[in-house]
Coordinates of C-alpha atoms in Angstrom, one line a residue:
R5 CA -0.1 -0.1 0.1
L6 CA 1.5 3.8 -0.7
R7 CA 1.8 5.8 1.8
A8 CA 1.2 9.7 1.2
S9 CA 1.4 13.1 2.8
F10 CA -0.8 15.0 1.7
R11 CA -1.4 18.8 1.5
G12 CA -4.8 21.1 1.6
E13 CA -8.8 19.7 2.5
A14 CA -11.0 17.2 1.1
P15 CA -13.6 18.3 -1.0
T16 CA -15.7 15.5 -1.4
D17 CA -15.8 12.8 1.4
E18 CA -13.9 10.8 -2.0
G19 CA -10.7 12.1 -1.0
P20 CA -8.1 15.4 -0.3
L21 CA -7.7 18.3 -3.0
F22 CA -3.7 18.2 -3.2
S23 CA -1.5 15.8 -2.1
E24 CA 2.7 15.4 -2.7
T25 CA 3.7 14.2 -6.1
R26 CA 5.9 11.5 -5.2
V27 CA 4.9 8.5 -3.3
E28 CA 7.0 5.4 -1.9
G29 CA 5.7 2.0 -1.1
A30 CA 6.3 -1.7 -2.3
E31 CA 6.7 -1.9 -5.3
G32 CA 9.8 1.2 -5.3
T33 CA 8.8 4.9 -5.5
R34 CA 5.7 6.3 -7.9
A35 CA 4.5 9.9 -9.0
V36 CA 1.1 11.3 -9.3
A37 CA 0.0 14.0 -10.5
G38 CA -0.8 15.9 -6.8
M39 CA -4.0 17.1 -7.4
Y40 CA -7.5 15.3 -6.7
P41 CA -8.2 12.4 -9.2
R42 CA -11.8 13.8 -9.8
I43 CA -10.6 17.7 -10.6
M44 CA -8.5 15.4 -13.6
K45 CA -10.0 14.3 -15.4
V46 CA -13.0 17.4 -15.8
L47 CA -9.7 19.6 -16.3
G48 CA -8.4 16.9 -18.3
G49 CA -11.0 17.0 -21.1
N50 CA -12.2 20.1 -21.1
L51 CA -9.0 22.6 -21.4
Y52 CA -8.1 22.1 -24.8
S53 CA -11.1 21.2 -27.6
G54 CA -8.4 21.0 -30.5
D55 CA -6.6 18.5 -31.8
L56 CA -4.7 17.3 -28.7
G57 CA -2.0 16.2 -30.5
Q58 CA -1.2 19.2 -32.5
I59 CA -1.1 21.1 -29.2
A60 CA 1.3 18.1 -27.7
V61 CA 3.7 18.3 -30.0
K62 CA 3.7 22.1 -29.2
E63 CA 4.1 21.7 -25.9
M64 CA 6.7 18.7 -25.8
L65 CA 9.0 20.3 -28.6
Q66 CA 9.0 24.3 -27.1
N67 CA 10.0 22.0 -24.2
A68 CA 13.1 20.2 -25.3
V69 CA 13.8 23.8 -27.3
D70 CA 14.4 25.2 -24.0
S71 CA 16.5 21.9 -22.6
V72 CA 19.6 22.6 -26.2
R73 CA 19.4 26.6 -25.6
A74 CA 20.8 25.9 -21.7
L75 CA 24.2 23.5 -22.6
P76 CA 27.1 25.8 -23.1
D77 CA 27.2 25.5 -27.1
P78 CA 23.7 25.9 -28.0
T79 CA 24.6 25.4 -32.0
R80 CA 25.3 21.6 -30.8
G81 CA 21.8 20.8 -29.3
E82 CA 19.6 18.3 -31.5
I83 CA 16.5 17.9 -30.9
T84 CA 14.1 14.2 -32.3
A85 CA 10.3 15.1 -32.9
S86 CA 8.5 11.8 -34.2
V87 CA 4.9 11.4 -34.9
N88 CA 3.5 7.9 -35.8
G89 CA -0.5 7.5 -36.0
R90 CA -1.3 8.6 -31.9
T91 CA 2.5 7.6 -30.7
I92 CA 4.8 11.4 -30.7
M93 CA 7.5 11.8 -29.1
V94 CA 10.1 14.5 -29.1
K95 CA 13.7 14.0 -28.1
D96 CA 17.1 16.3 -27.1
N97 CA 20.4 16.0 -26.0
G98 CA 20.1 19.0 -23.0
P99 CA 21.3 18.6 -19.1
G100 CA 18.0 16.1 -18.3
M101 CA 16.1 16.5 -15.7
S102 CA 17.8 15.0 -12.2
P103 CA 15.2 12.7 -10.1
D104 CA 13.5 14.8 -8.2
V105 CA 12.8 17.3 -11.5
V106 CA 11.0 14.8 -12.7
T107 CA 9.4 13.7 -9.5
K108 CA 8.6 16.7 -9.1
E109 CA 8.7 19.4 -11.3
F110 CA 8.0 17.1 -13.9
V111 CA 4.7 15.6 -13.3
D112 CA 3.5 18.6 -11.0
I113 CA 0.4 20.7 -12.0
G114 CA 1.7 23.9 -12.8
G115 CA 5.4 22.7 -11.9
S116 CA 8.3 23.7 -13.6
A117 CA 12.2 23.8 -13.2
K118 CA 13.3 27.2 -15.9
A119 CA 13.7 30.1 -14.6
E120 CA 10.9 32.5 -15.2
G121 CA 9.6 33.5 -17.8
A122 CA 10.7 30.5 -20.2
S123 CA 8.5 28.9 -22.2
G124 CA 6.9 25.4 -22.6
G125 CA 8.4 23.5 -19.3
F126 CA 5.0 21.9 -19.6
G127 CA 2.6 23.7 -17.9
I128 CA -1.0 23.6 -17.2
A129 CA -0.9 21.8 -20.8
K130 CA -0.1 18.6 -19.1
V131 CA -3.1 18.1 -17.7
A132 CA -4.6 17.6 -21.8
I133 CA -1.5 16.2 -23.1
L134 CA -1.0 13.6 -19.8
S135 CA -4.3 12.9 -18.6
N136 CA -5.6 11.2 -22.1
A137 CA -2.0 9.2 -22.4
A138 CA -3.1 5.7 -22.9
T139 CA 0.6 5.2 -21.9
I140 CA 4.0 7.3 -20.7
D141 CA 7.7 6.7 -21.4
V142 CA 9.7 8.9 -20.0
S143 CA 14.1 8.4 -20.3
T144 CA 16.2 11.2 -19.1
V145 CA 19.5 11.4 -18.4
A146 CA 21.6 14.4 -16.4
D147 CA 24.6 15.1 -13.7
L148 CA 23.6 14.9 -9.9
P149 CA 25.4 17.8 -7.8
G150 CA 28.2 14.9 -7.0
G151 CA 29.2 14.2 -10.2
Q152 CA 26.7 10.7 -11.1
R153 CA 25.2 10.6 -13.8
T154 CA 21.9 9.3 -13.9
L155 CA 18.9 7.2 -15.7
T156 CA 15.9 8.4 -14.4
R157 CA 12.7 7.0 -16.3
L158 CA 9.0 7.1 -15.3
T159 CA 6.3 4.6 -17.1
G160 CA 2.8 3.6 -16.9
S161 CA -0.1 5.8 -17.9
G162 CA -2.9 9.0 -17.8
D163 CA -5.0 7.6 -15.0
D164 CA -1.8 6.1 -13.3
W165 CA -0.5 9.3 -13.4
L166 CA -3.9 10.5 -12.2
D167 CA -4.5 8.1 -9.3
P168 CA -2.5 8.7 -6.4
G169 CA -3.4 4.7 -4.8
R170 CA -1.3 4.4 -7.8
G171 CA 1.3 6.9 -9.7
L172 CA 4.2 6.6 -12.6
K173 CA 6.4 4.1 -12.0
V174 CA 10.0 5.3 -11.5
E175 CA 13.2 3.6 -11.8
T176 CA 16.6 4.9 -11.3
S177 CA 20.3 3.9 -12.5
P178 CA 23.8 5.0 -13.0
V179 CA 24.6 5.4 -16.4
P180 CA 28.5 7.2 -16.1
H181 CA 28.9 6.9 -20.2
A182 CA 25.4 7.9 -21.9
S183 CA 24.7 10.9 -22.5
T184 CA 22.4 13.7 -20.9
G185 CA 18.7 14.4 -22.8
T186 CA 15.5 13.7 -22.6
S187 CA 13.6 11.8 -24.6
I188 CA 9.6 12.1 -23.9
T189 CA 6.9 9.0 -25.9
I190 CA 3.5 9.3 -25.5
R191 CA 1.0 8.1 -26.6
L192 CA -2.4 9.4 -26.7
K193 CA -5.6 7.7 -25.9
D194 CA -8.1 6.0 -29.0
D195 CA -11.0 8.2 -27.9
V196 CA -9.0 11.4 -27.7
R197 CA -9.4 14.3 -30.9
T198 CA -6.4 14.4 -33.1
L199 CA -5.5 14.3 -36.9
S200 CA -1.4 13.5 -38.1
W201 CA -2.0 15.7 -40.7
N202 CA -2.5 18.8 -38.3
T203 CA 0.7 17.7 -36.6
E204 CA 3.0 17.1 -39.1
D205 CA 1.8 19.9 -40.6
Y206 CA 2.8 22.4 -37.5
L207 CA 6.0 20.2 -37.6
R208 CA 7.1 21.2 -41.2
K209 CA 5.9 24.9 -40.1
F210 CA 8.2 25.0 -37.6
L211 CA 11.2 23.2 -39.9
A212 CA 10.2 26.1 -42.1
H213 CA 10.6 28.8 -40.0
H214 CA 12.9 28.0 -36.5
R215 CA 16.2 30.2 -35.8
L216 CA 18.0 26.9 -34.1
P217 CA 21.8 27.0 -33.9
G218 CA 21.6 23.3 -33.8
K219 CA 20.2 20.1 -35.6
L220 CA 16.5 19.4 -35.9
V221 CA 14.5 15.9 -37.6
F222 CA 11.6 15.8 -37.7
I223 CA 9.8 12.0 -38.8
R224 CA 6.1 11.0 -39.8
A225 CA 5.0 7.1 -39.6
G226 CA 9.5 6.6 -40.7
S227 CA 9.6 8.7 -43.5
P228 CA 10.8 12.5 -42.9
I229 CA 9.4 15.5 -43.0
Q230 CA 10.4 18.3 -45.6
P231 CA 9.9 22.1 -44.1
A232 CA 7.6 24.0 -45.6
S233 CA 7.5 26.9 -49.5
A234 CA 9.1 29.3 -48.7
P235 CA 5.5 32.5 -47.5
T236 CA 5.1 33.9 -50.8
E237 CA 4.0 37.6 -50.4
P238 CA -0.1 38.5 -49.6
V239 CA -1.9 39.4 -51.6
R240 CA -4.1 42.8 -50.3
V241 CA -8.4 41.5 -50.7
T242 CA -9.4 44.3 -49.9
S243 CA -9.7 47.9 -46.8
R244 CA -11.7 49.1 -44.3
T245 CA -11.0 52.3 -43.4
I246 CA -12.1 52.3 -39.2
R247 CA -11.9 55.2 -37.0
G248 CA -10.1 56.9 -39.4
A249 CA -7.8 54.1 -39.9
T250 CA -7.5 52.3 -42.4
I251 CA -6.8 48.9 -42.6
D252 CA -5.7 45.3 -45.2
F253 CA -6.9 42.2 -45.0
R254 CA -4.2 40.6 -47.2
V255 CA -4.2 36.8 -47.4
S256 CA -0.6 34.3 -48.9
P257 CA -1.3 32.8 -51.6
A258 CA 0.0 29.0 -50.6
I259 CA -4.3 28.9 -48.5
R260 CA -6.1 26.6 -50.4
E261 CA -9.9 26.6 -50.7
T262 CA -12.3 24.4 -49.1
S263 CA -15.7 23.2 -47.5
A264 CA -14.9 22.5 -44.7
V265 CA -13.6 25.3 -42.2
E266 CA -12.4 24.2 -38.6
V267 CA -11.9 26.0 -35.8
N268 CA -10.9 25.8 -32.2
V269 CA -11.2 27.5 -29.4
L270 CA -8.8 27.8 -25.9
N271 CA -10.2 26.4 -22.7
N272 CA -13.4 26.3 -24.4
G273 CA -14.2 29.9 -25.2
L274 CA -13.9 30.2 -21.3

């Protein structure tokens, strides 16, 4: 049986509102979300009404970008992103995360070990991503303060992460000859709305417009993703004068006509 110290009052008779994100039990260390499970499930299902696969790639990629930027020489940074159906993998060769960081800040709601102002970092978006994951596999190698290079691995599912009685399995081991870095693989549940084309389109545009000095490799279903075509000059379609200001409306020639229009609203418009 797992034991954890709780902080906060229970909103109902079913359990506390908050809990520790790291728990110890007979099966070893486990990492959990640290919030009342029913609230987490409601948040996870309603935070994002758009394509969760695309949202997951954006968050995971930004996390990797911030990681390689922390290298002494960012030009040596390498990021690999792979999308295969509902499985998304992002890997970087940054400094990695220590066991404390990966079992606390990484899994905690809104937690981050990054400096203030850094983007990404799996903030509140992690609720939607991790809670809707059929499988979660995080492997990260970092140098501890004493100089020992250590591998930390989290495995499990979104349901495990939400459940204070289960949690993600945590394994650590010394890896003196391994390179630092982090690999995150998530497979979204079958009932989660996602289109691999949207995710590939985002990655193509990222390749075309990023200004990172390192190496980027993006893959979909085993084939390399190529950068999007260079943007062409927008065409002015109309002008309007509003309160003395003239506004030009321009449309890129690259835009394709379609009879179906998809509108994604963040946080259900709230």
